[in-house]
mmCIF file of C-alpha atoms and ligand atoms in Angstrom:
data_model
loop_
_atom_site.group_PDB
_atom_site.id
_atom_site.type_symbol
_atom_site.label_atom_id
_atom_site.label_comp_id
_atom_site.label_asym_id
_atom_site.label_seq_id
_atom_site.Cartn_x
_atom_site.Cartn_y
_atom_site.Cartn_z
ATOM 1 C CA UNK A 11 1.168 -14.315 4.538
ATOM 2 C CA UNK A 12 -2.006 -16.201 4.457
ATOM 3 C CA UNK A 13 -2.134 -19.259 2.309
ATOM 4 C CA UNK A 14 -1.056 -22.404 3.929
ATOM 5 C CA UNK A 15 0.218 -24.010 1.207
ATOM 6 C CA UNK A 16 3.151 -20.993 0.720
ATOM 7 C CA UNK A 17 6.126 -21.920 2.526
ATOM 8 C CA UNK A 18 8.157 -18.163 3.847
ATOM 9 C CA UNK A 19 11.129 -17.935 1.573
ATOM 10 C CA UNK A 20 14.502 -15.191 2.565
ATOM 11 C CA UNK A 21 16.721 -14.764 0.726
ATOM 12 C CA UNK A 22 20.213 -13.208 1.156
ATOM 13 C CA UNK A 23 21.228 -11.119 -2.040
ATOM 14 C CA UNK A 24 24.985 -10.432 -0.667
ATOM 15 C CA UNK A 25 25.705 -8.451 -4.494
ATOM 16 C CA UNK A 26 29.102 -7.982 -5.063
ATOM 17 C CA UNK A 27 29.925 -7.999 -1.137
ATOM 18 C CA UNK A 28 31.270 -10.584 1.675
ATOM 19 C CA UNK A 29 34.280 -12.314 1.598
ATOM 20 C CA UNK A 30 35.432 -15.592 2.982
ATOM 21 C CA UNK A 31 35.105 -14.710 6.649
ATOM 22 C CA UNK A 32 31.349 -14.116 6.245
ATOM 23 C CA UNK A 33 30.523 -17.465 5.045
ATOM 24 C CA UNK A 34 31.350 -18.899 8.485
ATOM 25 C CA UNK A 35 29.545 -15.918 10.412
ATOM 26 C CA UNK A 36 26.545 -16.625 8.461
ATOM 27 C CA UNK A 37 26.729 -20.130 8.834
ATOM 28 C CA UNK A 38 26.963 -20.535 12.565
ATOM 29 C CA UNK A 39 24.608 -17.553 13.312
ATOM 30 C CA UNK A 40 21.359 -19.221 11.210
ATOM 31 C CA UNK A 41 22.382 -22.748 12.129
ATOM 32 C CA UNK A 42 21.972 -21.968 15.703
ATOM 33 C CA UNK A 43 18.348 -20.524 15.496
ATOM 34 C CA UNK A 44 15.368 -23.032 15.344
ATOM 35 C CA UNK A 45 13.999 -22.215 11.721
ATOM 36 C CA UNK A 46 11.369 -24.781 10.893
ATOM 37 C CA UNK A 47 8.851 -23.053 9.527
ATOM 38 C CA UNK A 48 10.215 -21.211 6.674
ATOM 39 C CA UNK A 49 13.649 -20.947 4.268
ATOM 40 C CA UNK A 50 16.517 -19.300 3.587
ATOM 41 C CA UNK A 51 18.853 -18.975 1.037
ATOM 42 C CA UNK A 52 22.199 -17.409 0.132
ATOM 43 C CA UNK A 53 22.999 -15.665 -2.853
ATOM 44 C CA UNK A 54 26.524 -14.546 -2.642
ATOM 45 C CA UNK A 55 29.071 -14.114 -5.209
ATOM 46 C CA UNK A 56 30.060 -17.308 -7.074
ATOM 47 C CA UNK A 57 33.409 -17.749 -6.313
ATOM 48 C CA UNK A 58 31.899 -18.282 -2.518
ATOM 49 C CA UNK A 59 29.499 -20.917 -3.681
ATOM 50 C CA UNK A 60 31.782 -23.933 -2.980
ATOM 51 C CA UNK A 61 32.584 -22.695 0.688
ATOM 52 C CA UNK A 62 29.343 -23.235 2.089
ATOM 53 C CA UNK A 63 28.116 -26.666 3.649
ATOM 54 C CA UNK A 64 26.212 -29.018 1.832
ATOM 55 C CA UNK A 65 22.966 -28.279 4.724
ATOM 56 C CA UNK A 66 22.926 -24.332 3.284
ATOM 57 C CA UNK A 67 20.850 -23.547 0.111
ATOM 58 C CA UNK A 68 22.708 -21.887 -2.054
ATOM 59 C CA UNK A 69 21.712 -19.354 -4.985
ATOM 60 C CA UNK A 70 23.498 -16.986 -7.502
ATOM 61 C CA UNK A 71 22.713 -13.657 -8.775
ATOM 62 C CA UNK A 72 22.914 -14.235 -12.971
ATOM 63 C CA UNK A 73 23.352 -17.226 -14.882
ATOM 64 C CA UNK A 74 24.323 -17.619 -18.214
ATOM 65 C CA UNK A 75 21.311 -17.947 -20.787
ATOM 66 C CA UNK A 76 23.722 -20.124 -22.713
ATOM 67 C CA UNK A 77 24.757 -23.944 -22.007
ATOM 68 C CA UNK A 78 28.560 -23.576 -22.545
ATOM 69 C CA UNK A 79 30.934 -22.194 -25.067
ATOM 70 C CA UNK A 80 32.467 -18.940 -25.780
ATOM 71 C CA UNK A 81 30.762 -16.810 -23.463
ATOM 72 C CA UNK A 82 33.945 -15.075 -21.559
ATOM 73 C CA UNK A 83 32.666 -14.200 -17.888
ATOM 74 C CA UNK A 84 29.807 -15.933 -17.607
ATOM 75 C CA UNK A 85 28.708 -18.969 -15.462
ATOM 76 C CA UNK A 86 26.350 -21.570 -16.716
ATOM 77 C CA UNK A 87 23.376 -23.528 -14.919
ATOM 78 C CA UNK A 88 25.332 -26.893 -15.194
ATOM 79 C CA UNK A 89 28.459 -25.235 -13.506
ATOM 80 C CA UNK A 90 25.893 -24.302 -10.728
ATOM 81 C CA UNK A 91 24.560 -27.335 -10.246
ATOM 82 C CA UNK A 92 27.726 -28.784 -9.608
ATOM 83 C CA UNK A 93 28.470 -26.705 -6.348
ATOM 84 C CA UNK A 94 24.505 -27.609 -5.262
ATOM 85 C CA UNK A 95 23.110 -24.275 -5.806
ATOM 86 C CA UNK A 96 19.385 -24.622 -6.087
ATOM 87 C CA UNK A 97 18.567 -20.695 -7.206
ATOM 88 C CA UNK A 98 19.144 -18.636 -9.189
ATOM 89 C CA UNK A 99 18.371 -14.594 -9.140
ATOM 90 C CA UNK A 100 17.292 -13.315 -12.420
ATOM 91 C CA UNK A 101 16.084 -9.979 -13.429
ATOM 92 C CA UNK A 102 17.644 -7.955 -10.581
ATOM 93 C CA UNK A 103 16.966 -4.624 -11.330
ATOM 94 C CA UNK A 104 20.959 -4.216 -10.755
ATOM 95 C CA UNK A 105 21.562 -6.331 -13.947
ATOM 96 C CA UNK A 106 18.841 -5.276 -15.814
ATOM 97 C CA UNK A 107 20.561 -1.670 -15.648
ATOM 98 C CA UNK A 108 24.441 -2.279 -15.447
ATOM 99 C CA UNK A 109 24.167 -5.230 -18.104
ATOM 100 C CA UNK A 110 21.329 -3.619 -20.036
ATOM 101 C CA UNK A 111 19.528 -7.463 -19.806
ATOM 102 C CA UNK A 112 15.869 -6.858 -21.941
ATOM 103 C CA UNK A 113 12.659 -8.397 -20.474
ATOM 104 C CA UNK A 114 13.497 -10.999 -22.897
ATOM 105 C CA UNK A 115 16.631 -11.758 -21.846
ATOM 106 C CA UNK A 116 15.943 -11.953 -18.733
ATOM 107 C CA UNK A 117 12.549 -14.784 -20.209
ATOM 108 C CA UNK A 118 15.551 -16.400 -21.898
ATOM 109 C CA UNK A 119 17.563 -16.747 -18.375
ATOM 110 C CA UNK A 120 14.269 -17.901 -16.690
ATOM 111 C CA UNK A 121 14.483 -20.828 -19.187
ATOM 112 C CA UNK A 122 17.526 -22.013 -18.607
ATOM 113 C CA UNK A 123 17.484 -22.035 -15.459
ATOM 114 C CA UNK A 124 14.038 -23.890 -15.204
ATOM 115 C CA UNK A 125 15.148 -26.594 -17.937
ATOM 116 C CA UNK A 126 18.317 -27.504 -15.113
ATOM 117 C CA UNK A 127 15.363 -27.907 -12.781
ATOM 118 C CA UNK A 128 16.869 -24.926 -10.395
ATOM 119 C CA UNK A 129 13.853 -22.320 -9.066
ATOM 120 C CA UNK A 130 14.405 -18.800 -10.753
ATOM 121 C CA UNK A 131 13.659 -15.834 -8.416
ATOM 122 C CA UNK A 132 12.554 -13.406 -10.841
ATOM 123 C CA UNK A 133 12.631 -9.839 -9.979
ATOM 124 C CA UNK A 134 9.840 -7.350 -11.273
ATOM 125 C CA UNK A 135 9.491 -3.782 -9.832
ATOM 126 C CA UNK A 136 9.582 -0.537 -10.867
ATOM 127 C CA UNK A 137 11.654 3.134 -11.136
ATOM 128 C CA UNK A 138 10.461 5.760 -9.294
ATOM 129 C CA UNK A 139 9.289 7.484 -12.164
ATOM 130 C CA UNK A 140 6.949 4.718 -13.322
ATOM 131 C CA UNK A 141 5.355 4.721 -9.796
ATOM 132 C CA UNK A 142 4.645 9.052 -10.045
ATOM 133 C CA UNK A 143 3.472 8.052 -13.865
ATOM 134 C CA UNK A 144 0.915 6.272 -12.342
ATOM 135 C CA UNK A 145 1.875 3.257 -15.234
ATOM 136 C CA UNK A 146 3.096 0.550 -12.381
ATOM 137 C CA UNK A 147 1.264 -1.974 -13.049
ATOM 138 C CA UNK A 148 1.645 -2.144 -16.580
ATOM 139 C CA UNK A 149 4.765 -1.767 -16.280
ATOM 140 C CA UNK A 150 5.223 -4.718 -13.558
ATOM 141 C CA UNK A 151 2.487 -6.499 -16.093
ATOM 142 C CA UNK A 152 4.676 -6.271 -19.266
ATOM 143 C CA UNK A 153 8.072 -7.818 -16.932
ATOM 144 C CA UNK A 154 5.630 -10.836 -15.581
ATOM 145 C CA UNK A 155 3.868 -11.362 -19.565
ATOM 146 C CA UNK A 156 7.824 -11.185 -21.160
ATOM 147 C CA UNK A 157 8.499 -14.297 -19.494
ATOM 148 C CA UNK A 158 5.089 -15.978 -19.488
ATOM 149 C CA UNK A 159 4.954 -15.892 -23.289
ATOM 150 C CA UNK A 160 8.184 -17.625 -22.915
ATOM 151 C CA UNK A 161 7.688 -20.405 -20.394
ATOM 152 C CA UNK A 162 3.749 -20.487 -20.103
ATOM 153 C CA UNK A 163 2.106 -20.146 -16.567
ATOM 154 C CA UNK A 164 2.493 -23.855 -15.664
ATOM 155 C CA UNK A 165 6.477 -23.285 -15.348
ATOM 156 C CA UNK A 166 5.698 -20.408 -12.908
ATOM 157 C CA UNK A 167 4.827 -22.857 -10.597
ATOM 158 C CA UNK A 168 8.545 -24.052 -10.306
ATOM 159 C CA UNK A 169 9.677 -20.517 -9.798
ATOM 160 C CA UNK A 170 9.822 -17.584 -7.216
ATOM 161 C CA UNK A 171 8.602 -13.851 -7.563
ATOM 162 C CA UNK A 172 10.290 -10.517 -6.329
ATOM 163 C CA UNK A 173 8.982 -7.838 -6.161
ATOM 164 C CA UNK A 174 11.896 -4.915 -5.493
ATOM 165 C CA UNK A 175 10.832 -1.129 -6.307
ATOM 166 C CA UNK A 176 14.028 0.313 -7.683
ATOM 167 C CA UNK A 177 13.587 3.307 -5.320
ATOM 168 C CA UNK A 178 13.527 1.033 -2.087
ATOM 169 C CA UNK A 179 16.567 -0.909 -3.018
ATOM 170 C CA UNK A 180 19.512 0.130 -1.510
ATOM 171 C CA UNK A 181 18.178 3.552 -0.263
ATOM 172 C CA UNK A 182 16.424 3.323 3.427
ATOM 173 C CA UNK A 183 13.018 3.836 1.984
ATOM 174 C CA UNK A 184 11.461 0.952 1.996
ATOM 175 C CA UNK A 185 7.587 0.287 0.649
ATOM 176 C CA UNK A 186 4.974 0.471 3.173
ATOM 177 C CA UNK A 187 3.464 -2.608 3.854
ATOM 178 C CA UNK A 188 0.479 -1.368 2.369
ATOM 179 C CA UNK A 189 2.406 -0.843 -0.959
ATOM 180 C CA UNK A 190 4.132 -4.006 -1.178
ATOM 181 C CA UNK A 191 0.935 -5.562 -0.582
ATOM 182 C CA UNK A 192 -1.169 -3.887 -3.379
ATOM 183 C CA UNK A 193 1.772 -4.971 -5.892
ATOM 184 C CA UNK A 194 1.868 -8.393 -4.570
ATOM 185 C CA UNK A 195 -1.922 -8.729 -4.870
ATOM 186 C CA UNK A 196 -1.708 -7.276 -8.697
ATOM 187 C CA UNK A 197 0.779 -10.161 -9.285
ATOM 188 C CA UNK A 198 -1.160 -12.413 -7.791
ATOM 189 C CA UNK A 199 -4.262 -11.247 -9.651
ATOM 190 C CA UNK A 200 -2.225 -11.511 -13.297
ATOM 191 C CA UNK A 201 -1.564 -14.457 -12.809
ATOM 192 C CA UNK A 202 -4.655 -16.254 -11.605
ATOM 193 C CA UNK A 203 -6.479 -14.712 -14.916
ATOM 194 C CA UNK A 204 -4.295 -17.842 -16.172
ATOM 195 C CA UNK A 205 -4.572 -19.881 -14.048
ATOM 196 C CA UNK A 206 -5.973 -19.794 -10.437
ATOM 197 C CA UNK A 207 -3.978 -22.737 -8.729
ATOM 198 C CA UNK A 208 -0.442 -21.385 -9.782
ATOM 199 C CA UNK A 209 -1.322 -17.710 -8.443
ATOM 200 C CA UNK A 210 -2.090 -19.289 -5.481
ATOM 201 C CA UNK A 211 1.005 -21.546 -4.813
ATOM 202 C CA UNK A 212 3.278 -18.499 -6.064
ATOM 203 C CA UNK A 213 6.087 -17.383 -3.517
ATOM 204 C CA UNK A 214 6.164 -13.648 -3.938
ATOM 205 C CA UNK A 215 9.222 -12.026 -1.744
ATOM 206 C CA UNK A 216 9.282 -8.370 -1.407
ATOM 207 C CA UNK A 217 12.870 -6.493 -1.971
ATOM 208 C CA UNK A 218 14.219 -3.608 -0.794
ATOM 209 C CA UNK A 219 15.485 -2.036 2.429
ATOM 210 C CA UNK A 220 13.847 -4.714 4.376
ATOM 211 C CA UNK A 221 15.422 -4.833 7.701
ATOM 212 C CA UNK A 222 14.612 -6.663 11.330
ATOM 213 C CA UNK A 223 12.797 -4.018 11.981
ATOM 214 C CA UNK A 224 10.190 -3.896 9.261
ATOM 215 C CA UNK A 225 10.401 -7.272 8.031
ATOM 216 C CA UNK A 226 7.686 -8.144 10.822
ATOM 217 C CA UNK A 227 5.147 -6.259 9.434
ATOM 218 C CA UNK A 228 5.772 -6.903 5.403
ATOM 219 C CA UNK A 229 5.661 -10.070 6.345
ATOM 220 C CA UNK A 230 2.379 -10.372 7.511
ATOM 221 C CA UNK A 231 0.382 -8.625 4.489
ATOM 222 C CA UNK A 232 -1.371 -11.389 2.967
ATOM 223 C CA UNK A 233 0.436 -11.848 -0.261
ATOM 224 C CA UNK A 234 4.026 -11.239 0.832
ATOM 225 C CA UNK A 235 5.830 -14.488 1.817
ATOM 226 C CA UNK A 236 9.016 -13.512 2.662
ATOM 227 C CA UNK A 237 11.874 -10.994 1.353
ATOM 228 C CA UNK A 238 15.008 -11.026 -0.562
ATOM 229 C CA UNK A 239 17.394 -9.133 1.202
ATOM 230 C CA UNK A 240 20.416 -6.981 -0.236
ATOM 231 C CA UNK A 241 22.352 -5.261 2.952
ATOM 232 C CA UNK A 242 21.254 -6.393 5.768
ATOM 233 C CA UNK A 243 21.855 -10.289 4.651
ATOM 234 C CA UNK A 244 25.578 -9.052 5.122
ATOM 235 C CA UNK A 245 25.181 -8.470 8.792
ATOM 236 C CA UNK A 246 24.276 -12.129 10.291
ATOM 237 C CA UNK A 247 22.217 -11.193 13.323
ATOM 238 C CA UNK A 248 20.162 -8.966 10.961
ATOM 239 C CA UNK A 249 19.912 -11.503 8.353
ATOM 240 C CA UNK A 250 18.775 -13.972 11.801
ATOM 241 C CA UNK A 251 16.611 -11.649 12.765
ATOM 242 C CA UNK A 252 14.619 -10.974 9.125
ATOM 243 C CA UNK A 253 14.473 -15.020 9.240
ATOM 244 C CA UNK A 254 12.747 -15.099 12.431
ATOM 245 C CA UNK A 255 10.403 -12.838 11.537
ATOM 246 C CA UNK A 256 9.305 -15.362 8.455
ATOM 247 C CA UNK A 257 9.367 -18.166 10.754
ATOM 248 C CA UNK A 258 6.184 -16.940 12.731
HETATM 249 P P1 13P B 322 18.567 -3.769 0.014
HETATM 250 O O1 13P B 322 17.969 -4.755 0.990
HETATM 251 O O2 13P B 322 19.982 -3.422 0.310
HETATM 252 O O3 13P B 322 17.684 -2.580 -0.191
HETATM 253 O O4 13P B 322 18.621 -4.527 -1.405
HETATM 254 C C1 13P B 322 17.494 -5.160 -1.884
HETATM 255 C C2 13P B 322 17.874 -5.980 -3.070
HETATM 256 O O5 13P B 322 18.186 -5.448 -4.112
HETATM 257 C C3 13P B 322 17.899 -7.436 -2.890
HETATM 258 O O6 13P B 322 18.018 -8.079 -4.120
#
C-alpha cells in the first residue's frame, strides 16, 4: 500500500470454526507481537464474541438487516454493540450463496450496520466463470453501485472493501498480486468518478488463500491495504505472521 492516510487493516474471518480454546491462543499470540502500525480484527462466530477482552476488536460475519422482532436466528446491530464489536462482515460470498442474500440485501445490511455507527466490510468479487467471461468488472461494478445507490458515496467513507475472488477462497489458489491489484485499482477508480477523496481514504483488503507466505507481497501492491483472512486466521502464528506482514 501506498497512501499514507490508509491505515493496514487484517482481518480474521474464523467462519463457522474455533472454539473456546482458540480465543485464548489468539489472544496471547497477537498481544505479544509489537503491532503499531496497522489493525486487526476478529470475526469469529457470535456466540465467541463475549469471550474476548475488551483491548481485541471484535467483528461478526452477518447481521440482521432488521432492528429487532421476529426474525428467528438472526442477530441484530444493537445486540452487537453490546458485546463491543466494531465490524461487521457483509456480503461474504459464503452468505451471498448459502443464504441466497441479493446485492440489495446485502445494500440493506450495509445500512444498518452504518446507522449503529459500526464499519461494514463489504465483500465484492467474483466466480470463476465471470473472470473467463471476461465481464469482472461489471460484475464487481454492479456489487459496489447496489449499495452506493443505497447509502451514497459519502457513507463509503465509514466502511471497508473486500475484495475475495470466489475461486481463491478456500481453495490454495490465491490471486497474483498483479490480479488483486488491477481489481483493487478498478475499485478504486469507481469510486473516485464520485468522488476523489473517499476513493482515496478507502481500505480495500484482499480475500482469499492469503497466507504468511504471500501476504508480503499482496500487501505491497499499491491499492491493497491489508487482507481478510478465512483459514489461516485459525492457526495463531499464521494469523501473527499475515499481521506482521501489514505492519511494515
Ligand atoms: P481463505 O483465506 O480460507 O481462502 O478464506 C478467505 C475468506 O473467505 C475470508 O473471508
Amino acid at each position: 500500500m501506498t497512501s499514507s492516510t490508509r491505515r493496514p487493516l487484517v482481518a480474521g474471518n474464523w467462519k463457522m470454526n474455533g472454539d473456546k480454546s482458540l480465543v485464548e491462543k489468539i489472544e496471547s499470540q497477537l498481544n505479544q507481537a509489537k503491532l503499531s502500525n496497522m489493525d486487526w480484527v476478529i470475526c469469529p462466530p457470535a456466540p465467541y464474541l463475549g469471550l474476548f477482552s475488551s483491548s481485541t476488536k471484535l467483528g461478526v460475519q452477518n447481521v440482521s438487516q432488521f432492528d429487532s422482532g421476529a426474525h428467528t436466528g438472526e442477530v441484530s446491530v444493537s445486540m452487537l454493540k453490546e458485546f463491543g464489536c466494531g465490524y461487521a462482515i457483509i456480503g461474504h460470498s459464503e452468505r451471498r450463496e448459502d443464504n441466497f442474500e441479493s446485492d440489495e440485501i446485502v445494500a440493506q445490511k450495509v445500512a444498518k450496520v452504518l446507522e449503529a455507527k459500526l464499519t461494514p466490510i463489504l465483500c465484492v468479487g467474483e466466480p470463476e466463470s465471470v473472470r473467463e467471461a471476461g465481464t469482472l468488472f461489471d460484475y464487481i461494478a454492479a456489487q459496489l453501485n447496489a449499495v452506493l445507490d443505497l447509502v451514497g458515496i459519502s457513507a463509503f467513507a465509514n466502511l471497508v472493501l473486500a475484495y475475495e475472488p470466489i475461486w481463491a477462497i478456500g481453495t490454495g489458489k490465491t490471486a497474483s498480486p498483479e490480479q488483486a491489484q488491477e481489481v483493487h485499482a478498478f475499485i478504486r477508480e469507481h469510486l473516485a468518478k464520485q468522488d476523489s477523496n473517499v476513493a482515496v481514504g478507502i481500505v480495500i483488503l484482499y480475500g482469499g488463500s492469503v497466507k504468511g507466505s504471500n501476504a508480503k507481497e499482496l500487501f505491497s501492491q499499491a491499492d491493497v491495504d491489508g487482507g481478510l483472512i478465512g483459514g489461516a486466521s485459525l492457526n495463531p502464528e499464521d494469523f501473527l505472521s499475515i499481521c506482521l506482514a501489514a505492519n511494515q
